[in-house]
Structure formats: C-alpha cells, structure tokens
Coordinates of C-alpha atoms and ligand atoms in Angstrom, one line a residue:
X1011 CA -2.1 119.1 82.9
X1012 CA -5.1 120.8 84.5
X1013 CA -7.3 118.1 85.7
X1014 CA -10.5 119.3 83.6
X1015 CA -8.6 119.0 80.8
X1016 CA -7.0 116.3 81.4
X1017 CA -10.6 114.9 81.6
X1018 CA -12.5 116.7 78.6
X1019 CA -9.3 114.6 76.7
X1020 CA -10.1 111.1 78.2
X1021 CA -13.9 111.8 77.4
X1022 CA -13.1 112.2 74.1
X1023 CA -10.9 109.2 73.3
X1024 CA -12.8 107.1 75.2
X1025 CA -15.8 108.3 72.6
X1026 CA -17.7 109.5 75.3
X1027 CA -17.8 112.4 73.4
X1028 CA -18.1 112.2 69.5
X1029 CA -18.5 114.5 66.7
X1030 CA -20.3 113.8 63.7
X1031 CA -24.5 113.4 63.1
X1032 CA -26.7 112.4 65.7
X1033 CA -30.1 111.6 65.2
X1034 CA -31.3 112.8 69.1
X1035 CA -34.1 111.3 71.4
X1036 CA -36.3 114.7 70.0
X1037 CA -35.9 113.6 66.6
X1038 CA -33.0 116.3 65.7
X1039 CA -30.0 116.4 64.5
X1040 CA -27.0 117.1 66.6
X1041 CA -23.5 117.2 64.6
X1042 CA -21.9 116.2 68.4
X1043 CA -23.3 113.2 70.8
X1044 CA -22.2 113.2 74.5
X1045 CA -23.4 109.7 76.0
X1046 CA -21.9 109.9 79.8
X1047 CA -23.0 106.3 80.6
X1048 CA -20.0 105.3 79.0
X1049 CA -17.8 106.0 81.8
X1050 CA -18.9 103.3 84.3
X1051 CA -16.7 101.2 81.6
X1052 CA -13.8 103.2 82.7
X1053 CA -13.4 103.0 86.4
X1054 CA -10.6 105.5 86.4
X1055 CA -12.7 107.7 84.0
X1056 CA -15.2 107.7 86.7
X1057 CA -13.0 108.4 89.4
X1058 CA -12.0 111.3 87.3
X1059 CA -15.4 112.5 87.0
X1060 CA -16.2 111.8 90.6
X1061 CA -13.5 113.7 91.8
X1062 CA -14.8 116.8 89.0
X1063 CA -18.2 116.5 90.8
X1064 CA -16.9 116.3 94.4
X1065 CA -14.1 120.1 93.9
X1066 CA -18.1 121.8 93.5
X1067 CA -19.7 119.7 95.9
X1068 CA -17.3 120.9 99.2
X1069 CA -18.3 124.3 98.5
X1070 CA -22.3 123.3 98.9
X1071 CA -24.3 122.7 102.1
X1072 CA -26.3 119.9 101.8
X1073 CA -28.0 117.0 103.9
X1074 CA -28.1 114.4 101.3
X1075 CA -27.6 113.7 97.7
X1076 CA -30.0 112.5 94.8
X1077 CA -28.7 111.6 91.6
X1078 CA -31.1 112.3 88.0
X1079 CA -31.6 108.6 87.0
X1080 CA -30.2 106.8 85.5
X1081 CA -26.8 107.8 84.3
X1082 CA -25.9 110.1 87.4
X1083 CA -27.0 107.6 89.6
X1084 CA -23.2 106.1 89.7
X1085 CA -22.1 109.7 90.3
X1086 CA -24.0 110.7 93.1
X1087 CA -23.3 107.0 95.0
X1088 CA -19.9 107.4 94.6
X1089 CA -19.9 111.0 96.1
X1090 CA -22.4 109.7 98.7
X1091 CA -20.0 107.2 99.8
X1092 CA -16.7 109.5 99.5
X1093 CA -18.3 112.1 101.8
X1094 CA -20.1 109.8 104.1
X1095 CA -23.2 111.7 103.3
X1096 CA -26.5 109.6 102.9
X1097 CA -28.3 109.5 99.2
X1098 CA -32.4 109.3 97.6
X1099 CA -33.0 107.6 94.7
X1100 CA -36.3 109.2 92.3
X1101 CA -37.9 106.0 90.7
X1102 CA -38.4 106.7 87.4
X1103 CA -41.9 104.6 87.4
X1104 CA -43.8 104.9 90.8
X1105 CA -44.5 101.1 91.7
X1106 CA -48.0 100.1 92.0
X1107 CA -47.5 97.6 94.4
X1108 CA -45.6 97.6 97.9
X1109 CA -45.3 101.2 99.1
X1110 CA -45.5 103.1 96.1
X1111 CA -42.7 105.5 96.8
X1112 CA -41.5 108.1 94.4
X1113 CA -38.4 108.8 95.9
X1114 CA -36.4 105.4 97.8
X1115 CA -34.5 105.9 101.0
X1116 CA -34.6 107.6 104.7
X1117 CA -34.5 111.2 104.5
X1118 CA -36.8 113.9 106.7
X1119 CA -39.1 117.0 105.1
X1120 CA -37.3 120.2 105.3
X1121 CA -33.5 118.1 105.0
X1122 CA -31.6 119.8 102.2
X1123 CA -31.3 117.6 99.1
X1124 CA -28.4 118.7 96.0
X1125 CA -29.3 117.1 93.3
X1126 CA -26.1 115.5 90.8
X1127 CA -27.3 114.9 87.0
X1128 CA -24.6 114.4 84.2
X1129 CA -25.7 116.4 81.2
X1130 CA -27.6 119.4 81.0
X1131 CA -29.8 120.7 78.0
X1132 CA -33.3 122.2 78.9
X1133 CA -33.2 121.6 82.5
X1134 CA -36.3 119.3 81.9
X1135 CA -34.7 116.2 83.8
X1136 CA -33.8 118.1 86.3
X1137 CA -37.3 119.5 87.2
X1138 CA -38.9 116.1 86.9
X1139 CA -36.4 114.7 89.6
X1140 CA -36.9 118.2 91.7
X1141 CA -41.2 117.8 92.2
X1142 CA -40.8 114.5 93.9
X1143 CA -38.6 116.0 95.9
X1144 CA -40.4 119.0 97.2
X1145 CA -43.4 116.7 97.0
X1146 CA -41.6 115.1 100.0
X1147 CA -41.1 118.3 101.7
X1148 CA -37.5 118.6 100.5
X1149 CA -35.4 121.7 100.2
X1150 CA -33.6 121.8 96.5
X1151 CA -31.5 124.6 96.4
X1152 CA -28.7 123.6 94.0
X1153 CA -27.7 121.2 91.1
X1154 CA -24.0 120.0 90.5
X1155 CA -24.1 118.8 86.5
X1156 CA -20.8 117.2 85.1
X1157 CA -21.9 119.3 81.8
X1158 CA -23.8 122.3 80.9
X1159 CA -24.7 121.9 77.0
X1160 CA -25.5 126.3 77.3
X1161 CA -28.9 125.7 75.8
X1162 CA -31.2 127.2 78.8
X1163 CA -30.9 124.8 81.1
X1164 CA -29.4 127.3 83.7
X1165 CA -32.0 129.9 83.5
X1166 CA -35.0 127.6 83.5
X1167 CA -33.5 126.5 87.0
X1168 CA -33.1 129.8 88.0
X1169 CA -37.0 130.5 87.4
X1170 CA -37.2 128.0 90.2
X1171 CA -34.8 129.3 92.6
X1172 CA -32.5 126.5 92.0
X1173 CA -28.4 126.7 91.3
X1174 CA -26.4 125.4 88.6
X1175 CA -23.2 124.2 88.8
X1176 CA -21.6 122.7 86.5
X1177 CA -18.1 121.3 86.0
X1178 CA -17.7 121.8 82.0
X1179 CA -19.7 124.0 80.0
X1180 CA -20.0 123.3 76.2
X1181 CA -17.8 126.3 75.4
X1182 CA -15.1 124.8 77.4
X1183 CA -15.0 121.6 75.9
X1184 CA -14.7 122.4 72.4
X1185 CA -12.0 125.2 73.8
X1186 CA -9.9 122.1 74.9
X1187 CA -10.7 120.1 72.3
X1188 CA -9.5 122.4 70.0
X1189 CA -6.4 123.2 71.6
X1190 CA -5.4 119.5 72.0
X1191 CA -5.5 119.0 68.6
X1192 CA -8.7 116.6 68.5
X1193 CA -10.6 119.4 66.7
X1194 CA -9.9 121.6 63.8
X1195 CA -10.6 125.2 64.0
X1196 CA -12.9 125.1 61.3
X1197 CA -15.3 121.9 63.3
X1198 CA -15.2 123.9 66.6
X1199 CA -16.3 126.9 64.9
X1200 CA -19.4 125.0 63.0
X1201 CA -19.9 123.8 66.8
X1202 CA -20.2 127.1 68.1
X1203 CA -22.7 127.8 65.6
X1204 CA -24.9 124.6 66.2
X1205 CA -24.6 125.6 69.9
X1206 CA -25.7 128.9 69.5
X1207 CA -28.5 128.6 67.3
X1208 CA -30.0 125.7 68.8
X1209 CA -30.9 127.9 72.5
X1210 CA -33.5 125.8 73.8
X1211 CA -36.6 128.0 74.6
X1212 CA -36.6 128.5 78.6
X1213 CA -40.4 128.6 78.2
X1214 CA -40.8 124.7 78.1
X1215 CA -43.4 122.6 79.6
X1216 CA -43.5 122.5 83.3
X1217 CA -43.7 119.0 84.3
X1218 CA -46.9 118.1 86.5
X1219 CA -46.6 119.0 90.0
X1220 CA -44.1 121.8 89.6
X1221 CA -45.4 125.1 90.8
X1222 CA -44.6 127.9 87.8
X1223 CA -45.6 130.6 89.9
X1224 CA -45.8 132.1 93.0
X1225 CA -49.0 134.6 92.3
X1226 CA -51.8 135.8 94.9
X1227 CA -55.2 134.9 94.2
X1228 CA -55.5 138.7 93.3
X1229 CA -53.2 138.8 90.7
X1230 CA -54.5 135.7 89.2
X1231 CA -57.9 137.1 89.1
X1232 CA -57.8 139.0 86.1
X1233 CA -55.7 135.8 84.5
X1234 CA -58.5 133.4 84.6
X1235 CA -60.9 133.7 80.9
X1236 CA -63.9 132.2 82.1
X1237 CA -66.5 134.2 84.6
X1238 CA -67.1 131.3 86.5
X1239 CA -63.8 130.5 87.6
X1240 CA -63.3 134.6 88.3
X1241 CA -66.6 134.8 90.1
X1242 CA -64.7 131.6 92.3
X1243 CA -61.3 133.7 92.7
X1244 CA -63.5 136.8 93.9
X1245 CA -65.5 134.5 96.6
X1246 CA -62.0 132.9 97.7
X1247 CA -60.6 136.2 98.6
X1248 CA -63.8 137.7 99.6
X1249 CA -64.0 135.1 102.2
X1250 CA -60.6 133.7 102.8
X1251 CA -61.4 130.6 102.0
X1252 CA -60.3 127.9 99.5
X1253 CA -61.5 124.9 101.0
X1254 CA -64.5 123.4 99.0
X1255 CA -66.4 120.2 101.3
X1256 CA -67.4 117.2 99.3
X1257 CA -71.0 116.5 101.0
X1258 CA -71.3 112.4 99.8
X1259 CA -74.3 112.3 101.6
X1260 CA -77.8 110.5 100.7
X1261 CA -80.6 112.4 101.8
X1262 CA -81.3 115.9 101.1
X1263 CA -81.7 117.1 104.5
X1264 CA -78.2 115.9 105.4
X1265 CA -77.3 117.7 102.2
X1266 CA -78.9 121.1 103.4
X1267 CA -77.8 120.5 106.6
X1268 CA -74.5 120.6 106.0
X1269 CA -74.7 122.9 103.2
X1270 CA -76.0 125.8 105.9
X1271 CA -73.6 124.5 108.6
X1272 CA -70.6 124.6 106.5
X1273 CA -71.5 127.2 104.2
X1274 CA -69.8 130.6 105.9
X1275 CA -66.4 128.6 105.4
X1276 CA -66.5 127.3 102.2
X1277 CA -65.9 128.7 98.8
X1278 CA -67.5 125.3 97.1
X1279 CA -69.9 122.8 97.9
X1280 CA -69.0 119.6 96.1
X1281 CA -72.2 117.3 95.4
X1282 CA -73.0 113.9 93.9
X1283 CA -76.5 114.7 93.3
X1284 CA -76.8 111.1 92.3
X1285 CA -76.8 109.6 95.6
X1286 CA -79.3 111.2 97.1
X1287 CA -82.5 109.4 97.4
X1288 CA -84.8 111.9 97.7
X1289 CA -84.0 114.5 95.0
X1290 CA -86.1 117.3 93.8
X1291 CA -86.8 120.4 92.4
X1292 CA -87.7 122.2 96.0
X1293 CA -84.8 120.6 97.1
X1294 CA -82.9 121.9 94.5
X1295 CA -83.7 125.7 95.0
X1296 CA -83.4 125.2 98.6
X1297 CA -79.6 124.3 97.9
X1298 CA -79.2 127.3 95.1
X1299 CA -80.6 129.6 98.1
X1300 CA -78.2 128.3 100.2
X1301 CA -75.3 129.3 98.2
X1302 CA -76.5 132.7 97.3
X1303 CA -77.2 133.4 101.0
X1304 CA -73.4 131.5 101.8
X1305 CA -72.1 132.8 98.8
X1306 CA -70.2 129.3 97.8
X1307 CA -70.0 127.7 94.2
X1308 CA -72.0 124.4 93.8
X1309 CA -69.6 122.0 92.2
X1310 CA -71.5 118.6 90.9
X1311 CA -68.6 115.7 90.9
X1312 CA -70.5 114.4 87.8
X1313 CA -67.1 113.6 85.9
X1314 CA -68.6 113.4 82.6
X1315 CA -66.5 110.9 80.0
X1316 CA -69.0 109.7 77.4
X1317 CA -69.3 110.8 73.8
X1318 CA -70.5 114.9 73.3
X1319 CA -74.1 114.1 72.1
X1320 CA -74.5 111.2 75.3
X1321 CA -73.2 114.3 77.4
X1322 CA -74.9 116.9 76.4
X1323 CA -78.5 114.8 77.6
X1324 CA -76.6 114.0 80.8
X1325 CA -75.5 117.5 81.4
X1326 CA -79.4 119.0 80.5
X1327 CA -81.8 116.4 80.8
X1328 CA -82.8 113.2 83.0
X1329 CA -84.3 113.9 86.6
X1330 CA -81.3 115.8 87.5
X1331 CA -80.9 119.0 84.9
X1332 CA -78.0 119.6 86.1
X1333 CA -77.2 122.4 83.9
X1334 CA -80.0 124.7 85.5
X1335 CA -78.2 124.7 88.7
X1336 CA -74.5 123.8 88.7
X1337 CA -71.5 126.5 88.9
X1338 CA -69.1 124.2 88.1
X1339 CA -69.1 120.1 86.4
X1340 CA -66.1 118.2 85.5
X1341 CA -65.2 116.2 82.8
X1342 CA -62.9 113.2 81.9
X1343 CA -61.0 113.6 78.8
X1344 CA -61.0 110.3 77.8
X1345 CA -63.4 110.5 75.1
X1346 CA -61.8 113.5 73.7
X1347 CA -62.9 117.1 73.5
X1348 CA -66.1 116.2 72.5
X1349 CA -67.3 116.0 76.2
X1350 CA -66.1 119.6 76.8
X1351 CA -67.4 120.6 73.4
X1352 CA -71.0 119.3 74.7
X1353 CA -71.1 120.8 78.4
X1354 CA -69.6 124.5 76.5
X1355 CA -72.3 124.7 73.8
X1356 CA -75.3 123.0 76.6
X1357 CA -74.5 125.9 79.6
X1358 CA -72.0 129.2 79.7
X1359 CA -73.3 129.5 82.9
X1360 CA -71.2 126.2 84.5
X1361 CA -67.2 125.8 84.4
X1362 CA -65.3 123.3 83.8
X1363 CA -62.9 121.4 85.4
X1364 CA -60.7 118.8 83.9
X1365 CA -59.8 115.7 85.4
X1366 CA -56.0 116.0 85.1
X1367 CA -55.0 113.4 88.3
X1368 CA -56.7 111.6 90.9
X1369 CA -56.2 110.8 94.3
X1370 CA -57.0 107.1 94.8
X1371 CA -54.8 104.4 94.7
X1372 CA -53.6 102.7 91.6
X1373 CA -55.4 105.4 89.1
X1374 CA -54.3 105.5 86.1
X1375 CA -53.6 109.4 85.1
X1376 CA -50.0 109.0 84.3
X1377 CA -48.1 111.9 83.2
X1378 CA -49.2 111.7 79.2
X1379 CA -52.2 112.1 80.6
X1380 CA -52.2 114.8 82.7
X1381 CA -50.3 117.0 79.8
X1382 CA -53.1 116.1 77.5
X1383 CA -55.6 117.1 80.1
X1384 CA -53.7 120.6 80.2
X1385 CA -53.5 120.9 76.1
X1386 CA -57.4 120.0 76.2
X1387 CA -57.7 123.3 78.9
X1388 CA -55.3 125.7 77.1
X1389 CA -58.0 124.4 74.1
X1390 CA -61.2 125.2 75.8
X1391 CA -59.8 128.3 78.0
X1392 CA -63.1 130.1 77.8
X1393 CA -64.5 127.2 79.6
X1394 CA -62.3 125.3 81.4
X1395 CA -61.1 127.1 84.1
X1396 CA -59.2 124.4 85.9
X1397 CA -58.1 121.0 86.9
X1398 CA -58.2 118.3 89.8
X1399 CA -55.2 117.6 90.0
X1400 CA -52.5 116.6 93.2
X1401 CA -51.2 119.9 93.1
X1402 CA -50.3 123.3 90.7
X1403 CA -49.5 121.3 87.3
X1404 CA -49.6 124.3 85.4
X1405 CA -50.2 128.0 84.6
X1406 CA -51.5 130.6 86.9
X1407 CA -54.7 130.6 84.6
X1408 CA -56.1 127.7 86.0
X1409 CA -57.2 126.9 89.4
X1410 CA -56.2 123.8 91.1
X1411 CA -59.0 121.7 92.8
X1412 CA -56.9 118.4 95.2
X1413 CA -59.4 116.1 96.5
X1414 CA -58.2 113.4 99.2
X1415 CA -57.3 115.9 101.7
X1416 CA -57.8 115.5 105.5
X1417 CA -55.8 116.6 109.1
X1418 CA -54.7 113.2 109.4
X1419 CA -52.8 111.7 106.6
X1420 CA -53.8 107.6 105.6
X1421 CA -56.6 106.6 103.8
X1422 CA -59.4 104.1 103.6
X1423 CA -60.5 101.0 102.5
X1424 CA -61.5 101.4 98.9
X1425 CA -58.0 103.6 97.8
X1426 CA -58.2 107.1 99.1
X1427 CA -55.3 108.5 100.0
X1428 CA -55.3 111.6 102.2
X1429 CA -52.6 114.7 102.1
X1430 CA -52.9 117.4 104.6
X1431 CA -54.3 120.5 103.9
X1432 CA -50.2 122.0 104.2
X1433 CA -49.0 119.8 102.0
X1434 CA -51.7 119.9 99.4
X1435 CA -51.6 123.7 99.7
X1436 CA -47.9 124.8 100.9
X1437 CA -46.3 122.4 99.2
X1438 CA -47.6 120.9 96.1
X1439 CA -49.3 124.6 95.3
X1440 CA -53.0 123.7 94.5
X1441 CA -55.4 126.3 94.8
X1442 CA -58.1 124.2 96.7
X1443 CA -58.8 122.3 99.1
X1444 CA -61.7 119.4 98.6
X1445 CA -62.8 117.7 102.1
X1446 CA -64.8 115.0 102.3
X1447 CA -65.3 113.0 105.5
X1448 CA -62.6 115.0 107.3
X1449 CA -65.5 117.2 107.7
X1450 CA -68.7 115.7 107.8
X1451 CA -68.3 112.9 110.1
X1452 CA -66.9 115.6 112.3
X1453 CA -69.2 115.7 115.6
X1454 CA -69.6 119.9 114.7
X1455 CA -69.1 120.5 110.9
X1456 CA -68.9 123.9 111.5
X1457 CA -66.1 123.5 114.0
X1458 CA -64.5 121.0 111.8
X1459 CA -65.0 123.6 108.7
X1460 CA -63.5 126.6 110.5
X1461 CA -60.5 124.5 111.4
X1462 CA -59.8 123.6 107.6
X1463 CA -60.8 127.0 106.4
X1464 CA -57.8 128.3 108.9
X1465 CA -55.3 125.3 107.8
X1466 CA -56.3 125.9 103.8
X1467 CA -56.1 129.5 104.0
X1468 CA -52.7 130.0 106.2
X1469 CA -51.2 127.4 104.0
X1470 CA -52.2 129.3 101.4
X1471 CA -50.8 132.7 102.9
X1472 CA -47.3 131.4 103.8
X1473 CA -46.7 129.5 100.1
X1474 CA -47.1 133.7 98.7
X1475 CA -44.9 134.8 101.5
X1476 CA -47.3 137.8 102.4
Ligands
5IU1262 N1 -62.7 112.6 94.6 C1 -61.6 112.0 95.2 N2 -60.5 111.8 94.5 C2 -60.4 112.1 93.2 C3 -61.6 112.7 92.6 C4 -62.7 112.9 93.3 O1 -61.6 111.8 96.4 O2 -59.4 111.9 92.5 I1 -61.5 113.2 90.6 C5 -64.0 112.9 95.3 C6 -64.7 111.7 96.0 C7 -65.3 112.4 97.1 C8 -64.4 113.5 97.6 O3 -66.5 113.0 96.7 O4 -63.7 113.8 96.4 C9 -63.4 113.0 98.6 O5 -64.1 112.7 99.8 P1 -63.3 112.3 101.2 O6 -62.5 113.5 101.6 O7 -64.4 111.9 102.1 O8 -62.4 111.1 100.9

C-alpha cells in the first residue's frame, strides 16, 4: 500500500483523527478533530510520520531545523537527528531570568532555518514561530507541515515569501478515508462542505514583530490619517533621515546645544522636558525655532497613563504646557482610551504615539498587550499615528518609533537593552530610529549623528530593495 495511505489509515484507527463534534480552541465547532500529539504514543506511528516529513525535507536546502512547539517538536528532533542536521527550539514564554532567549540553541544570522509544524489551519503558528526567527537574523524560506487543513494557511505564508509543504492535505485524507471504507460517501461529502465553507480569511492578525509590508516611505505617505505623522513622513524623506535622538539632558543649554548640533540629521528630537532644571518659556521658543530652522518634529517622552481628565491638565497646564509646543506625545494605554481621548480633544496639533512595547528589561508589554495597543490605534487613527514598539507590529498606517538603539549592542545598568540600528531597521522593519546616549555622549554629536543618520537610513534603503 502507498505509504501515505498506509499512514492516513493508522492516523485514523489510532484516533488520531476522529470524526464527529468538536468544540475547537476558537470556540467553533468542527464535525472532524485531528490531535497529532497522539503519535508520540505510537513509536512506529511516529516513525511513519517522520519518514512522511523527511521524503519533502531531501528536496529542501536548509542549515538547520525548528520545529512549531510543542507538538512538532518530536518531529523536527527526530529529523534533526536522522539527517545529522542541527535544530532551534522557539520558547513559547521568553524567560525572565537567565538569558532570556526567544529561540534556544547555536545557530548564526543569515543560516537558513525550515521550519516543521504538524497541522496547518490559518498559518498563524507558523508566523509566530517565523518573527523570532528573523528577529535572530534567520533566513525562513520554507515550511514542511505533516497536514494542510486547506483553510488559508498556504497563502497567508505566501504573503511572506515563505513555502508550504505539506505531506497530506485535507482533501487527501478524506479521499483515503473514504476509499478504505472508514468513511461513508455521504460523511466525506458533508466534510467537504465544512472544509469549504469554513476558508479562514488570509487577512488575519499579523502577530507583533512581523513585517506586513514592504512599502517606501512614499507610498506610505498618503496612508498615514493624521497630519502630524504625514508632515513626519515628508521630513523623513525630505531629509533622509529616520533617526530621532533622545536628548535626556538637564539643562537647557545642553538641550539647545545639541538640538542645533544634531538637528540637520534628525527627523525628531525626543525630550523629557521634566528633567531639565531650568525650563522656560524663552527656552522653549528657542527649541521651537530650532526645529523650524532644522526642520525636525519635537517628540516629548511624557508617556501619559493617568485617567483622561488628570491628562488632559498634564497635557495643557502645569509649568510645562506642553500642548503649545509638542509635535508628537505618547501615551500608555493602561488606563484605557480615555488618555488618548484627553490628549485628541486638548491639541490636534500633537500626534500620538502608543506605547505598544518597550525596550528595557523585564517590561511587561506581553503580546495581549501590544494587540490591544494596536486596536486602541486602529480606534483613534485620526490621532494616533504610531507606536513604540521593537519593530513593524503592524499596518503600513502607522509609523514605528524603537528606542534602545545604539552601534554597539549590550546595555546598561538599570535594563536597557540596545539593538543596532540594522537590526532595529533591516530586520525587525521599524520605521525609526530613537538614540539616546549612543549620541550624546559622543565626543562630536554631529559626527556621531551623521553616522546614525547613514546606518538608519541605508538600513532603511536595503529592507525596500531600492
Ligand atoms: N525609552 C527607552 N525605551 C523604551 C521607551 C523609551 O529607552 O521602551 I517607551 C526612552 C528612554 C530614553 C531613550 O529617553 O528612549 C533611550 O535613550 P538611550 O539611547 O540613551 O538608552
């Protein structure tokens, strides 16, 4: 008997595939239930599977293997073991202690990873395994899946460039199972139906970190809703740059000083106007004639979080006023739309970013998180033009802001953690680049600001292949 078959059989009457009503992880009903973590029970079942796996895996090139936890992990050890060909593993929870790795094992950036999952639907596993790959500087270029359940999982890959390859596709077991007898006509047919009207959409969410485009700032211009964040693409382009410079400096000479040394190369000039000591209003035009001569955004890192009517005073009022002057404020989300509801109805002269993810150690912007922080934009689209965030987490119509970025990768004593300007930029696709003390405890800013300008803005150029 033809070995795929023979198998499709076995996973049957070993009830690793069973017909009836299943109530799924989604909540919906499924009239057939394919639970593939059965087969480490049946060591010869696994062989079987193994051996499925392995016919598409000699016709790949690859470097090493990472299986979709946790039920391919078997899978892909066993291939990794046949073919004497080293394997990853993707944590599912990133540690918080130790080395915090996302992805355990030696591998190098650039080595080309194939990824081995069990069961197909959506693709959605997949993708989630594939960003801390590339996050690492991997090449994914193809997926070997024991079984393709036909509902969009193949295209949604495709939209990333990636091939699947699948031993058994849904049509192909109810074929068999049909023909052997297991199934009546009249069941396979009522499958087929299911199967077909169940096409899940290939639209669905892109998980955080996961570019969904490959657009030039250009095109994206016309994408973004609010002025501010357009006003930010046209200076980007106008000046080739997207690296912003955090200036955490006290007084407000250092803060003009670097403002004007710095300001040619920049695009935005991140403050804290809260730590410096000697604040004013003189001060304060001098720094709003700065950027108009520059031409650069003024970003203040206020990250409001308190209730909308507590913000709303913040935002306007105190010594600060920092609604007069600001382009851009951020926002936590924490207390709910309210904050953005306050900052909108106080100035539609400032965008806003949401805090999506940060950079330090041990934060705590998990992944709900960060999808909330992207329905809360997709809410608010005529004023929140963006997100800091590690990387693109989203849609073209936001901009991406990564702090923590620096030449040399490490970080310092209270939790930052650097990323390169390539990385932040190439590879996990933000839009720009916030630097800190990379550049002003450089010996020349303005040296040190060309240099990042460059690294930002060539990054940027290779990741649209122009
Ligand atoms: N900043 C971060 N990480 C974050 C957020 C803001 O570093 O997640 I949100 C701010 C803090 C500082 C600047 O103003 O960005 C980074 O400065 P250095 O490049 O000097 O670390």
């Amino acid at each position: 008997m033809h070995p795929l078959r023979t198998l499709v059989i076995e996973l049957y009457d070993k009830q690793v595939i069973q017909v009836g009503s299943f109530k799924l992880k989604s909540g919906i009903t499924s009239p057939i239930y394919i639970d593939l973590r059965v087969t480490i029970s049946y060591p010869s079942l696994l062989r079987q599977v193994v051996a499925c796996l392995q016919d598409i895996c000699r016709s790949l090139s690859y470097d090493i293997l990472c299986g979709v936890p946790y039920t391919a992990l078997p899978f892909a050890t066993l291939l990794s073991v046949e073919n004497s060909v080293p394997m990853v593993m993707r944590r599912k929870e990133v540690k918080d202690y130790g080395t915090k790795k996302a992805i355990e094992g030696v591998f190098q950036p650039n080595q080309t990873c194939l990824i081995i999952e069990d069961l197909i639907t959506s693709g959605s596993s997949v993708l989630e395994t594939l960003e801390p790959l590339v996050k690492e500087g991997l090449v994914v270029k193809d997926v070997v899946v024991l079984l393709d359940r036909e509902q969009g999982g193949k295209d949604n890959l495709r939209k990333h460039n990636i091939q699947l390859h699948s031993v058994l596709k849904m049509t192909d077991i109810l074929e068999i199972l049909k023909d052997s007898g297991r199934l009546s006509a009249d069941k396979v047919a009522e499958l087929f139906e299911y199967f077909h009207s169940t096409q899940v959409s290939s639209n669905s969410s892109i998980p955080s970190g996961m570019a969904s485009h490959n657009l030039s700032f250009e095109q994206r211009l016309s994408m973004i809703r609010n002025k501010v964040g357009r006003r930010l693409l046209e200076i980007v382009l106008k000046k080739q740059s997207n690296l912003a410079v955090a200036a955490d400096v006290t007084t407000s000479q250092e803060l003009l000083s670097i403002a004007s040394q710095v300001g040619p190369h920049i695009c935005v000039l991140k403050t804290h106007v809260d730590i410096i000591e000697d604040w004013n209003e003189t001060v304060c035009e001098q720094l709003v004639h700065l950027a108009k001569s520059h031409q650069f955004l003024i970003f203040e890192d206020r990250k409001f979080a308190d209730i909308g009517n507590t913000v709303e005073l913040q935002f306007t009022g105190g010594i600060f006023h920092i609604s007069q002057w600001a382009d851009i404020v951020n926002a936590h989300i924490i207390a709910g739309p309210g904050t953005i509801q306050a900052l909108r109805k106080a100035s539609e002269h400032c965008g806003i970013l949401l805090l999506a993810q940060m950079s330090s150690k041990g934060n705590l912007a998990v992944e709900e998180y960060t999808q909330k922080a992207i329905q809360f934009a997709k809410q608010y689209e005529d004023a929140v033009f963006g997100f800091i965030s590690m990387g693109c987490i989203g849609e073209p119509n936001f901009i991406y802001f990564t702090p923590g970025v620096k030449l040399e990768k490490g970080g310092d004593s209270l939790g930052q953690q650097y990323t390169d300007p390539k990385t932040v930029i190439g590879i996990q696709k933000s839009d720009i680049a916030i630097v800190g003390r990379g550049i002003i405890h450089a010996s020349d800013r303005k040296e040190a600001a060309l240099t990042y300008q460059k690294a930002c803005w060539d990054a940027y150029v290779q990741r649209i292949g122009k």
